Coordinates of C-alpha atoms (C1' of nucleotides) in Angstrom, one line a residue:
Chain A
M1 CA -17.9 22.1 21.1
P2 CA -17.9 18.9 23.2
P3 CA -17.5 15.8 21.1
R4 CA -20.4 13.4 20.3
V5 CA -19.4 9.8 19.6
R6 CA -21.2 6.6 19.3
I7 CA -21.1 2.8 19.3
A8 CA -23.4 1.3 16.8
P9 CA -23.7 -2.5 17.3
S10 CA -25.7 -4.7 15.1
P11 CA -27.9 -7.1 17.2
T12 CA -27.2 -10.1 15.2
G13 CA -25.5 -12.4 17.7
D14 CA -23.8 -12.5 21.1
P15 CA -22.2 -9.3 22.4
H16 CA -18.8 -9.2 20.7
V17 CA -15.5 -8.4 22.4
G18 CA -14.8 -6.2 19.4
T19 CA -17.8 -4.1 20.2
A20 CA -16.6 -3.6 23.8
Y21 CA -13.2 -2.7 22.5
I22 CA -14.4 0.0 20.2
A23 CA -17.0 1.2 22.7
L24 CA -14.2 1.6 25.3
F25 CA -12.3 4.1 23.1
N26 CA -15.5 6.0 22.2
Y27 CA -16.6 6.1 25.8
A28 CA -13.2 7.3 27.1
F29 CA -13.0 10.0 24.5
A30 CA -16.4 11.3 25.3
R31 CA -15.8 11.2 29.0
R32 CA -12.4 12.8 28.8
H33 CA -13.7 15.8 26.9
G34 CA -17.1 16.2 28.5
G35 CA -18.9 14.9 25.4
K36 CA -21.7 12.5 24.8
F37 CA -21.5 8.8 24.2
V38 CA -24.4 7.5 22.1
L39 CA -25.5 3.9 21.7
R40 CA -27.3 3.2 18.4
I41 CA -28.7 -0.1 17.4
E42 CA -28.1 -0.9 13.7
D43 CA -30.9 -3.4 13.1
T44 CA -31.5 -2.9 9.4
D45 CA -30.9 -6.5 8.6
Q46 CA -34.4 -7.9 9.2
Q47 CA -33.2 -11.4 8.8
R48 CA -30.5 -11.6 11.4
S49 CA -31.4 -9.0 14.0
S50 CA -33.2 -9.9 17.2
S51 CA -34.3 -8.1 20.2
S52 CA -32.8 -10.7 22.5
S53 CA -29.4 -10.0 21.0
E54 CA -30.0 -6.3 21.5
D55 CA -30.8 -6.9 25.1
A56 CA -27.7 -9.0 25.5
I57 CA -25.5 -6.3 24.0
L58 CA -26.9 -3.6 26.2
A59 CA -26.4 -5.8 29.3
A60 CA -22.9 -6.7 28.4
L61 CA -21.8 -3.1 27.8
R62 CA -23.5 -2.1 31.1
W63 CA -21.7 -4.9 32.9
L64 CA -18.4 -3.5 31.7
G65 CA -19.3 -0.1 32.9
L66 CA -19.4 1.5 29.5
T67 CA -22.5 3.6 30.1
W68 CA -24.1 5.7 27.4
D69 CA -25.8 9.1 27.5
E70 CA -28.3 8.4 24.8
G71 CA -29.6 5.2 23.5
P72 CA -32.7 3.1 22.9
D73 CA -33.3 2.4 26.5
V74 CA -32.4 5.8 28.0
G75 CA -33.7 7.9 25.2
G76 CA -32.3 11.3 24.3
P77 CA -32.8 14.3 22.0
H78 CA -31.9 12.5 18.8
G79 CA -34.0 9.4 19.0
P80 CA -35.2 7.0 18.1
Y81 CA -31.9 5.2 18.6
R82 CA -32.9 2.0 16.8
Q83 CA -32.5 2.2 13.0
S84 CA -35.5 0.0 12.4
E85 CA -37.6 2.9 13.8
R86 CA -36.0 5.5 11.6
T87 CA -36.8 4.1 8.2
D88 CA -38.7 7.2 7.1
K89 CA -35.5 9.3 7.5
Y90 CA -33.6 6.9 5.2
Q91 CA -36.4 6.9 2.6
A92 CA -36.4 10.7 2.7
A93 CA -32.6 10.8 2.4
A94 CA -32.7 8.4 -0.5
K95 CA -35.3 10.6 -2.2
V96 CA -33.0 13.6 -1.9
L97 CA -30.2 11.7 -3.6
L98 CA -32.5 10.4 -6.3
D99 CA -33.7 13.9 -7.0
S100 CA -30.2 15.3 -7.3
G101 CA -29.0 12.4 -9.4
A102 CA -26.4 11.3 -6.8
A103 CA -28.3 8.0 -6.6
Y104 CA -30.4 6.0 -9.0
R105 CA -32.9 3.2 -9.0
C106 CA -31.7 -0.2 -9.9
F107 CA -34.1 -2.8 -11.1
C108 CA -31.7 -5.7 -11.5
T109 CA -32.8 -8.9 -10.0
R110 CA -30.9 -11.0 -7.5
E111 CA -30.5 -13.6 -10.3
R112 CA -29.0 -11.1 -12.7
L113 CA -26.6 -9.9 -10.0
D114 CA -25.6 -13.4 -9.2
A115 CA -25.0 -14.2 -12.8
L116 CA -23.0 -11.0 -13.2
R117 CA -20.8 -12.0 -10.3
V118 CA -20.0 -15.3 -11.8
E119 CA -19.4 -13.8 -15.2
R120 CA -17.1 -11.2 -14.0
E121 CA -15.2 -13.7 -11.9
A122 CA -14.7 -15.9 -14.9
A123 CA -13.5 -12.9 -16.9
K124 CA -11.2 -12.0 -14.0
L125 CA -12.8 -8.6 -13.8
R126 CA -13.2 -6.7 -10.6
P127 CA -16.4 -8.0 -9.0
G128 CA -19.1 -5.4 -8.7
Y129 CA -22.1 -3.8 -10.3
D130 CA -21.8 -3.2 -14.0
G131 CA -23.9 0.0 -14.0
H132 CA -26.8 -1.7 -15.9
C133 CA -29.4 0.7 -14.5
R134 CA -27.3 3.7 -14.2
D135 CA -28.6 5.5 -17.2
I136 CA -32.3 4.6 -17.1
P137 CA -34.0 8.0 -17.6
K138 CA -35.2 9.4 -14.3
A139 CA -38.8 9.6 -15.5
D140 CA -38.8 5.9 -16.7
A141 CA -37.3 4.7 -13.4
Q142 CA -39.8 6.7 -11.4
A143 CA -42.7 5.3 -13.5
R144 CA -41.4 1.7 -13.0
A145 CA -41.0 2.3 -9.3
A146 CA -44.5 3.8 -9.1
A147 CA -45.9 0.8 -10.9
G148 CA -44.5 -1.3 -8.0
E149 CA -41.5 -2.8 -9.7
A150 CA -39.0 -4.0 -7.1
H151 CA -35.8 -2.1 -7.0
T152 CA -32.9 -0.8 -4.9
V153 CA -31.4 2.6 -4.8
R154 CA -27.7 2.8 -5.6
L155 CA -25.1 5.5 -5.0
R156 CA -23.8 6.9 -8.3
I157 CA -20.0 6.8 -7.9
P158 CA -18.4 9.4 -10.2
E159 CA -16.9 7.8 -13.4
G160 CA -13.4 9.1 -13.0
G161 CA -11.3 10.7 -10.3
E162 CA -10.8 9.7 -6.7
T163 CA -11.9 10.3 -3.2
T164 CA -9.6 10.9 -0.3
V165 CA -10.4 10.0 3.3
L166 CA -8.6 11.9 5.9
D167 CA -8.1 9.4 8.7
Q168 CA -6.9 11.2 11.8
L169 CA -4.8 8.2 12.8
R170 CA -3.4 7.2 9.4
G171 CA -3.4 10.4 7.3
E172 CA -4.8 10.7 3.8
V173 CA -6.1 7.5 2.2
T174 CA -7.0 7.8 -1.4
F175 CA -9.3 5.5 -3.4
A176 CA -9.9 5.7 -7.1
H177 CA -13.5 5.9 -8.0
A178 CA -13.0 3.0 -10.5
E179 CA -12.4 0.8 -7.5
I180 CA -15.6 1.7 -5.7
D181 CA -18.8 -0.1 -6.4
D182 CA -22.2 1.6 -6.9
Q183 CA -23.2 0.8 -3.4
V184 CA -26.8 -0.2 -2.7
L185 CA -28.2 2.4 -0.2
L186 CA -31.8 1.2 0.0
K187 CA -32.7 -2.4 -0.2
S188 CA -35.7 -3.7 -2.1
D189 CA -37.4 -4.2 1.3
G190 CA -37.3 -0.5 1.9
F191 CA -34.6 -0.8 4.6
P192 CA -31.4 1.0 4.2
T193 CA -28.0 -0.6 4.1
Y194 CA -25.4 0.2 6.7
H195 CA -23.8 2.9 4.5
L196 CA -26.9 5.1 4.1
A197 CA -28.3 4.6 7.6
N198 CA -25.0 5.2 9.2
V199 CA -24.3 8.4 7.4
V200 CA -27.8 9.7 7.9
D201 CA -27.8 8.9 11.6
D202 CA -24.3 10.1 12.3
H203 CA -25.3 13.4 10.8
D204 CA -28.7 13.5 12.4
M205 CA -27.2 12.7 15.8
D206 CA -24.5 15.3 15.4
I207 CA -21.7 12.8 15.7
T208 CA -18.4 14.6 15.6
H209 CA -15.9 11.8 15.7
V210 CA -16.2 8.3 14.3
L211 CA -14.0 5.8 16.0
R212 CA -14.6 2.4 14.4
G213 CA -12.8 -0.7 13.3
E214 CA -10.4 -0.8 10.5
D215 CA -12.7 -3.1 8.5
W216 CA -14.7 0.0 7.7
L217 CA -11.8 1.9 6.2
T218 CA -12.4 0.7 2.6
S219 CA -16.0 1.7 2.6
T220 CA -15.3 5.1 4.1
P221 CA -14.9 6.8 0.6
K222 CA -18.5 5.9 0.0
H223 CA -19.5 7.5 3.2
V224 CA -17.5 10.6 2.3
L225 CA -19.2 10.7 -1.1
L226 CA -22.5 10.5 0.7
Y227 CA -21.7 13.4 3.0
Q228 CA -20.7 15.4 0.0
A229 CA -23.9 14.5 -1.9
F230 CA -26.0 15.6 1.0
G231 CA -23.9 18.7 1.5
W232 CA -23.1 17.8 5.1
D233 CA -19.8 18.1 7.0
Q234 CA -18.0 14.9 7.6
P235 CA -17.2 13.7 11.1
L236 CA -13.5 13.1 11.9
W237 CA -12.5 9.6 11.0
Y238 CA -10.5 7.3 13.2
H239 CA -10.0 3.7 12.2
L240 CA -8.7 1.4 14.9
G241 CA -6.8 -1.8 14.3
L242 CA -8.8 -5.0 14.6
L243 CA -8.5 -7.4 17.5
R244 CA -6.8 -10.6 16.2
N245 CA -6.6 -14.3 16.8
A246 CA -3.2 -15.8 17.7
D247 CA -2.7 -16.4 14.0
K248 CA -3.3 -12.6 13.4
S249 CA -6.6 -13.1 11.5
K250 CA -9.5 -11.0 12.6
L251 CA -10.8 -12.2 16.0
S252 CA -13.4 -14.9 15.3
K253 CA -15.4 -17.3 17.3
R254 CA -13.9 -20.2 15.4
K255 CA -10.6 -19.5 17.1
N256 CA -11.4 -17.6 20.3
P257 CA -14.2 -17.0 22.7
V258 CA -15.5 -13.7 21.4
S259 CA -18.6 -13.2 23.4
I260 CA -18.4 -10.8 26.3
D261 CA -20.8 -13.1 28.1
H262 CA -18.2 -15.8 27.9
Y263 CA -15.8 -13.8 30.0
R264 CA -18.5 -12.9 32.4
A265 CA -19.7 -16.4 32.7
L266 CA -16.2 -17.7 33.4
G267 CA -15.7 -15.3 36.2
F268 CA -13.6 -12.5 34.9
L269 CA -14.1 -9.2 36.7
P270 CA -15.4 -6.5 34.4
E271 CA -12.7 -4.1 35.7
T272 CA -10.1 -6.6 34.6
F273 CA -11.6 -7.1 31.2
I274 CA -11.8 -3.4 30.5
N275 CA -8.3 -2.9 31.7
F276 CA -7.0 -5.6 29.4
L277 CA -8.8 -4.2 26.4
G278 CA -7.3 -0.8 27.2
T279 CA -3.8 -2.2 26.8
L280 CA -4.5 -3.4 23.3
G281 CA -3.5 -0.9 20.7
Y282 CA -3.1 1.7 23.4
S283 CA -0.7 2.7 26.1
M284 CA -0.9 5.0 29.0
P285 CA 1.4 8.0 28.9
D286 CA 3.4 6.6 31.9
E287 CA 3.5 3.1 30.5
R288 CA 1.5 1.6 33.4
E289 CA -0.7 -1.2 32.2
R290 CA -2.8 -1.8 35.2
F291 CA -5.5 0.9 35.6
T292 CA -9.2 1.5 36.3
L293 CA -11.6 2.7 33.7
A294 CA -11.6 6.1 35.4
E295 CA -7.9 6.3 35.2
F296 CA -8.0 5.2 31.5
V297 CA -10.4 8.1 30.9
E298 CA -8.4 10.6 32.8
G299 CA -5.4 10.6 30.6
F300 CA -7.1 9.4 27.4
D301 CA -5.4 10.6 24.3
L302 CA -6.5 9.7 20.8
H303 CA -2.9 10.2 19.6
R304 CA -1.7 7.2 21.7
I305 CA -3.8 4.8 19.7
K306 CA -1.7 2.4 17.6
T307 CA -3.1 1.4 14.2
G308 CA -1.7 -2.1 14.1
G309 CA -4.2 -4.9 15.0
P310 CA -3.3 -6.4 18.4
V311 CA -3.6 -10.1 19.1
F312 CA -6.0 -10.9 21.9
D313 CA -4.0 -13.0 24.3
P314 CA -6.1 -15.0 26.7
A315 CA -3.1 -15.9 28.8
K316 CA -2.3 -12.3 29.6
L317 CA -6.0 -11.6 30.4
A318 CA -5.8 -14.6 32.8
A319 CA -2.7 -13.2 34.4
F320 CA -4.4 -9.8 34.9
S321 CA -7.4 -11.5 36.4
G322 CA -5.4 -13.6 38.8
H323 CA -3.6 -10.5 39.9
D324 CA -6.8 -8.6 40.5
I325 CA -8.3 -11.4 42.5
R326 CA -5.3 -11.4 44.8
E327 CA -5.7 -7.6 45.2
L328 CA -9.2 -8.1 46.6
S329 CA -9.5 -8.2 50.3
D330 CA -10.9 -11.4 51.8
E331 CA -14.2 -9.5 52.3
G332 CA -14.2 -8.3 48.8
L333 CA -13.5 -11.8 47.4
L334 CA -16.2 -13.2 49.6
Q335 CA -18.6 -10.7 48.1
V336 CA -17.9 -11.3 44.5
L337 CA -18.0 -15.1 45.0
R338 CA -21.3 -14.7 46.7
D339 CA -22.6 -12.4 44.0
R340 CA -21.3 -14.1 40.9
V341 CA -20.1 -17.6 41.5
L342 CA -22.2 -19.0 44.3
S343 CA -25.2 -16.7 43.9
E344 CA -28.5 -17.8 45.1
D345 CA -29.9 -18.0 41.6
R346 CA -27.1 -20.2 40.4
L347 CA -27.4 -22.6 43.4
R348 CA -31.2 -22.8 42.9
A349 CA -30.6 -23.9 39.3
L350 CA -28.1 -26.5 40.5
I351 CA -30.1 -28.0 43.4
P352 CA -32.7 -29.9 41.4
L353 CA -30.0 -31.5 39.3
V354 CA -27.8 -32.4 42.2
R355 CA -30.0 -33.4 45.1
E356 CA -30.8 -36.9 44.0
R357 CA -27.1 -37.6 43.4
I358 CA -25.6 -36.8 46.7
D359 CA -25.8 -38.5 50.1
T360 CA -24.3 -35.9 52.3
L361 CA -24.4 -32.1 52.1
D362 CA -20.7 -32.0 51.7
D363 CA -20.9 -34.1 48.5
F364 CA -22.6 -31.1 46.8
V365 CA -19.5 -29.2 46.0
P366 CA -17.4 -32.1 44.6
Y367 CA -20.4 -33.4 42.7
A368 CA -21.3 -30.1 41.2
S369 CA -17.7 -29.1 40.5
F370 CA -18.0 -29.5 36.7
F371 CA -20.6 -26.8 36.6
F372 CA -17.9 -24.4 37.4
G373 CA -14.7 -23.4 35.7
G374 CA -13.7 -23.5 32.1
S375 CA -11.8 -26.4 30.5
V376 CA -12.0 -29.9 31.8
D377 CA -9.6 -32.8 31.5
Y378 CA -10.5 -35.4 29.0
T379 CA -7.7 -37.8 29.5
L380 CA -9.6 -40.0 31.9
V381 CA -12.6 -40.3 29.7
A382 CA -10.7 -40.4 26.4
S383 CA -11.7 -44.0 25.6
K384 CA -15.4 -43.1 26.0
L385 CA -15.4 -39.9 24.0
V386 CA -15.6 -41.6 20.7
P387 CA -18.7 -43.9 20.2
N388 CA -17.9 -47.5 19.2
K389 CA -18.7 -47.3 15.6
R390 CA -17.3 -43.8 15.0
T391 CA -13.8 -42.4 14.6
A392 CA -12.3 -39.5 16.5
K393 CA -12.3 -37.5 13.3
E394 CA -16.0 -38.1 12.7
T395 CA -16.8 -37.2 16.3
A396 CA -14.8 -34.0 16.1
K397 CA -16.7 -33.1 12.9
V398 CA -20.0 -33.7 14.5
L399 CA -19.1 -31.5 17.5
K400 CA -17.9 -28.8 15.3
D401 CA -21.1 -28.9 13.2
Y402 CA -23.1 -28.9 16.4
I403 CA -21.5 -25.7 17.6
D404 CA -22.0 -24.0 14.3
A405 CA -25.5 -25.1 13.8
I406 CA -26.7 -24.1 17.2
E407 CA -25.8 -20.5 16.4
Q408 CA -27.9 -20.6 13.3
D409 CA -31.0 -21.8 15.2
A410 CA -32.8 -18.9 16.7
D411 CA -34.4 -21.1 19.4
A412 CA -31.4 -23.1 20.3
R413 CA -29.4 -20.0 20.6
A414 CA -31.4 -19.1 23.7
F415 CA -30.0 -22.3 25.2
T416 CA -33.1 -23.4 27.1
V417 CA -33.7 -27.0 28.1
E418 CA -36.6 -27.5 25.6
A419 CA -34.9 -25.8 22.7
L420 CA -31.7 -27.7 23.3
E421 CA -33.5 -31.0 23.3
A422 CA -35.5 -30.3 20.2
F423 CA -32.5 -28.9 18.4
S424 CA -30.2 -31.8 19.4
R425 CA -32.6 -34.5 18.3
G426 CA -33.1 -32.8 15.0
F427 CA -29.4 -32.3 14.6
G428 CA -28.7 -36.0 15.3
E429 CA -31.2 -37.0 12.7
R430 CA -29.6 -34.7 10.1
V431 CA -26.1 -36.0 10.6
G432 CA -27.2 -39.6 11.0
W433 CA -26.2 -40.1 14.7
K434 CA -28.5 -41.9 17.1
P435 CA -29.6 -39.9 20.1
K436 CA -27.7 -42.2 22.3
E437 CA -24.4 -41.7 20.5
L438 CA -24.8 -38.0 20.1
F439 CA -26.0 -37.3 23.6
A440 CA -23.2 -39.4 25.1
V441 CA -20.6 -37.4 23.2
L442 CA -22.1 -34.1 24.2
R443 CA -22.3 -35.1 27.8
I444 CA -18.7 -36.2 28.0
A445 CA -17.4 -33.2 26.0
A446 CA -19.4 -30.7 28.1
C447 CA -18.9 -32.3 31.5
G448 CA -15.7 -34.2 31.2
R449 CA -17.4 -37.2 32.7
T450 CA -19.6 -40.0 31.6
A451 CA -22.2 -39.6 34.3
A452 CA -24.1 -36.4 34.9
P453 CA -27.6 -35.1 35.4
P454 CA -30.0 -35.1 32.4
L455 CA -28.1 -33.7 29.4
F456 CA -30.2 -30.8 28.4
D457 CA -30.8 -29.5 31.9
T458 CA -27.1 -29.8 32.4
L459 CA -26.2 -28.0 29.3
A460 CA -28.6 -25.2 30.1
V461 CA -27.2 -24.7 33.5
L462 CA -23.6 -24.9 32.3
G463 CA -24.5 -22.1 30.0
K464 CA -23.7 -21.6 26.3
D465 CA -20.4 -20.0 26.7
R466 CA -18.9 -22.7 29.0
V467 CA -20.4 -25.5 26.8
R468 CA -19.0 -23.9 23.6
L469 CA -15.6 -23.6 25.2
R470 CA -15.5 -27.3 26.3
L471 CA -16.9 -28.6 23.0
R472 CA -14.1 -26.7 21.3
D473 CA -11.6 -28.2 23.7
A474 CA -13.0 -31.6 23.1
I475 CA -12.6 -31.1 19.4
D476 CA -9.0 -30.2 19.9
F477 CA -8.5 -33.2 22.2
L478 CA -10.0 -35.5 19.6
K479 CA -7.7 -34.2 16.9
T480 CA -4.7 -35.3 19.0
M481 CA -6.0 -38.8 19.5
P482 CA -4.4 -41.5 17.6
T483 CA -6.7 -42.7 14.9
A484 CA -7.7 -46.3 15.5
Chain B
rG1 C1' -6.3 -11.5 -7.5
rG2 C1' -7.5 -5.7 -7.4
rC3 C1' -7.5 -1.9 -3.8
rC4 C1' -6.4 -0.3 1.1
rC5 C1' -4.0 -0.7 6.0
rC6 C1' -0.1 -2.3 9.1
rA7 C1' 5.2 -3.8 10.6
rU8 C1' 10.1 -3.3 17.9
rA9 C1' 11.2 -10.3 21.5
rG10 C1' 6.3 -15.9 20.8
rU11 C1' 2.3 -12.0 22.5
rC12 C1' 0.8 -6.8 24.3
rC13 C1' 3.0 -2.1 24.7
rA14 C1' 7.2 2.1 25.4
rG15 C1' 10.4 4.7 22.1
rC16 C1' 8.9 9.9 18.4
rG17 C1' 17.6 10.9 14.8
rG18 C1' 22.5 9.7 19.0
rU19 C1' 19.4 4.6 24.5
rU20 C1' 23.8 -0.9 27.5
rA21 C1' 16.4 -0.6 22.9
rG22 C1' 12.5 -0.2 28.5
rG23 C1' 8.0 -2.6 30.8
rA24 C1' 4.1 -6.6 30.9
rC25 C1' 2.3 -11.8 29.7
rG26 C1' 4.5 -16.3 28.5
rC27 C1' 9.1 -19.2 29.0
rU28 C1' 13.9 -20.9 31.8
rG29 C1' 16.7 -20.8 36.4
rG30 C1' 17.1 -19.5 41.5
rG31 C1' 15.2 -17.7 46.5
rU32 C1' 11.0 -17.7 50.3
rU33 C1' 7.6 -21.9 51.6
rC34 C1' 5.9 -28.8 54.7
rU35 C1' 3.7 -29.1 49.1
rC36 C1' 1.4 -26.1 45.4
rA37 C1' 0.2 -21.3 44.3
rU38 C1' 1.5 -16.4 45.5
rC39 C1' 5.7 -13.3 46.2
rC40 C1' 11.0 -11.9 45.2
rC41 C1' 15.5 -12.2 42.2
rA42 C1' 18.0 -13.5 37.7
rG43 C1' 18.0 -15.0 32.5
rA44 C1' 17.1 -16.1 27.3
rA45 C1' 14.4 -13.5 23.7
rA46 C1' 13.0 -8.0 19.1
rC47 C1' 13.9 -3.0 15.9
rC48 C1' 11.4 -7.7 8.5
rC49 C1' 14.8 -6.8 4.0
rG50 C1' 17.1 -3.3 0.5
rG51 C1' 17.9 1.4 -1.0
rG52 C1' 18.1 6.5 0.0
rU53 C1' 18.1 11.5 3.4
rU54 C1' 21.6 12.5 7.4
rC55 C1' 27.7 13.4 10.7
rG56 C1' 24.4 9.5 12.6
rA57 C1' 18.9 5.8 11.5
rU58 C1' 14.6 1.2 15.2
rU59 C1' 12.9 6.3 14.4
rC60 C1' 12.2 10.2 8.2
rC61 C1' 11.3 8.9 2.5
rC62 C1' 11.0 5.1 -1.4
rG63 C1' 10.8 0.0 -3.0
rG64 C1' 10.4 -5.1 -1.7
rU65 C1' 8.7 -8.9 1.6
rG66 C1' 5.4 -10.4 5.2
rG67 C1' 0.8 -10.1 7.8
rG68 C1' -4.1 -8.2 7.8
rG69 C1' -8.7 -6.0 6.0
rU70 C1' -12.0 -5.3 2.0
rC71 C1' -14.3 -6.3 -2.5
rA72 C1' -23.1 -8.5 -0.6
rC73 C1' -30.0 -6.0 -1.4
rC74 C1' -24.4 -8.2 6.2
rA75 C1' -23.0 -4.9 9.4

RNA sequence: GGCCCCAUAGUCCAGCGGUUAGGACGCUGGGUUCUCAUCCCAGAAACCCGGGUUCGAUUCCCGGUGGGGUCACCA
């Protein structure tokens, strides 16, 4: 039976490098064995999911060449491939569990749960649900639900005993039931949590092998229990190590660029990027570390996956990239420069910002230089980076808050001129910085110079990823400045 | 903190009982070159610790230590 595997991203932010990493292994396994690679959108979090994020994730994976056989855009026999369109299936599944007693209705309020958490923490007890609603008679619970009382559906974890997960990479991993919480399966808004939706969909879509990040390992016993409660066969489990920051913590945007779009915007070739990911936690049988996606697929072997979490080293990626650019023929380089760096679209965006500021055609390139490339040098503008009445520390803090806040703002996240201006003015007011001060700092941090075209047009054209990189650089630079 | 996972140079990998422990990035030195870069050569740099098992452990087992993950009506 050919394998069926899947990548199941949650559209709650920029396309994440970790998603590409896991997708690569799933893709390679499916292709290697003539199976199917499914893309499923896990958008059960109504608050954080957005269709623009979904679009971006699809585009990013496609850019990398990790194409899928079934998905929300291409369809397939097991659709729909968007969880928000499958809620009836989860409701039905929850009902089955409710009827069999494998799950129960929980009427606890958010307030009670919050209080409980505080209480248990104070008592140094394991945080988790106390089973308050576990033993409500089924008929009573049903009546309360029918009367419209808000509730969730929780999985009834057996009182004693343990559940063993057979991870194909790690062997048997056993969890005592006492350590497992009565997981919420259906939220009070009627949407499923990851755990229910994931199990129901993987079964429904005939997924045979689950290759996912190690961060799921500890919730796998819940999934195993669910499969058992439904009477379904489990898929084979493979938990891959997590990509790490230089300090070994889980790869995060605080410490690294984690958006696939960042690497695209800064001019990495997709082939290079995929190749690099393929060297992390994995090795080719002949030890060669430069290979194409097709070559990666050709010899792909699940047994060669390492379970330790590799550090994502940007320096090595850059070395791969430089090497690949040198491998290009002059004609090939010309082509990619034209397509990706000096594309007509990009020049069109630049022209209105630059035309008033140059006297000769040839001035265009040097003037527009800061629109290209990654980091800029702040040493020449160091004295201007900190506003008169502010300290370097304050300035760094404001920039950091700015970066964080922009991700929280659904409009600003889109990085359009209008949204950026509205957001930035509001942000300045909130932190008590005059527009003049804030805008100057942003301009210098984002451009590396004190004079530039209008700020928000400039930021928009620079692009979110480049701006974020430079703001982060500026923060680091500020931290090294002697405090006056 | 409880539970779980992991452990070869600074980093990414190779190794699957006996090797001068190999490759890549980075670093250092040298060569090519008008400079720089590229390219080439050379070098420094690792089996976390302690017990077992074994004729023999980097490799197998146990313990410790260290690192990580996870403990939500987020995924």
